[in-house]
């Protein structure tokens, strides 16, 4: 099972150019915030946005949220200054740098080496700052395994659907939505490919944005599809999407209770007192070692989400 690490059911995008939104985001119940220097910030506003982001990280109260800054991608002239200014200015109060439009392992290696230089210069432990890699084009997806293993710092692989759709000439403008002309989920392969890389290398898999921000029901429908596959969380662009993401990427109470029950029952039945049994009945269900592994996943997600169980296992008299 992949390490859950920092919680990321809801990853709130906050444009670095808006002091008002940087302020407001601090009080919202998102698991993660990412302060954006990339596509939500106009070219002329980027230098000012770097300063806003440093000030917000240092002076804000982020109340246990995972704090991330998305820098510009490495085909632009802005990336190195983004990284240096943000990490030198606020490295102490920063958890990860998100690198968008990653295309190769070399780009992650560049970021890793740059972060190491900055950490050594300003006296932070080497490796303190993690990396989030955003997959947004064909090259990124084809190279996703190499990207995932290019640095020990990589914590997440993120799907960037809008840029991805543009990069492969997809015939739709509704990000993440189903396409009536296609008899299936057009994102299935991409999501699965990212998920396999994430699970193989013990990273989190994060789904990208849904742009119809006023339609929370449609957001839920899209989120449910990646959550069902095993994704850990999704971007949110608006406060109204946060509760939905926290809910969709947490187990249902009934599933969480059941998982804890399986773990307790399996623990008991495999013990001396329980008869050292490997496969037993729990109600109408047969459970064995594979059931325990599935239950561990659901239970870990539930515990990470702070859920409390509402049932207990009682061994037979
Ligand atoms: C996000 O960056 C996207 O392109 O969907
Ligand atoms: Mg993008």
Tab-separated table of C-alpha atoms and ligand atoms in Angstrom, residues 38-39 70 100-101 134-136 159-164 209 235, ligand 2:
chain	number	residue	atom	x	y	z
A	38	UNK	CA	2.151	29.514	-13.008
A	39	UNK	CA	-0.989	29.620	-15.133
A	70	UNK	CA	3.650	25.810	-7.991
A	100	UNK	CA	4.178	21.691	-13.790
A	101	UNK	CA	4.396	20.210	-17.315
A	134	UNK	CA	2.494	17.481	-12.617
A	135	UNK	CA	1.933	15.328	-15.716
A	136	UNK	CA	0.383	17.504	-18.423
A	159	UNK	CA	-2.725	14.805	-13.439
A	160	UNK	CA	-3.067	18.192	-15.202
A	161	UNK	CA	-6.106	17.522	-17.413
A	162	UNK	CA	-6.504	20.927	-19.085
A	163	UNK	CA	-2.966	21.143	-20.436
A	164	UNK	CA	-3.012	17.418	-21.157
A	209	UNK	CA	-8.940	20.595	-11.543
A	235	UNK	CA	-7.417	19.894	-6.867
B	2	LIG	MG1	-1.760	22.963	-16.324
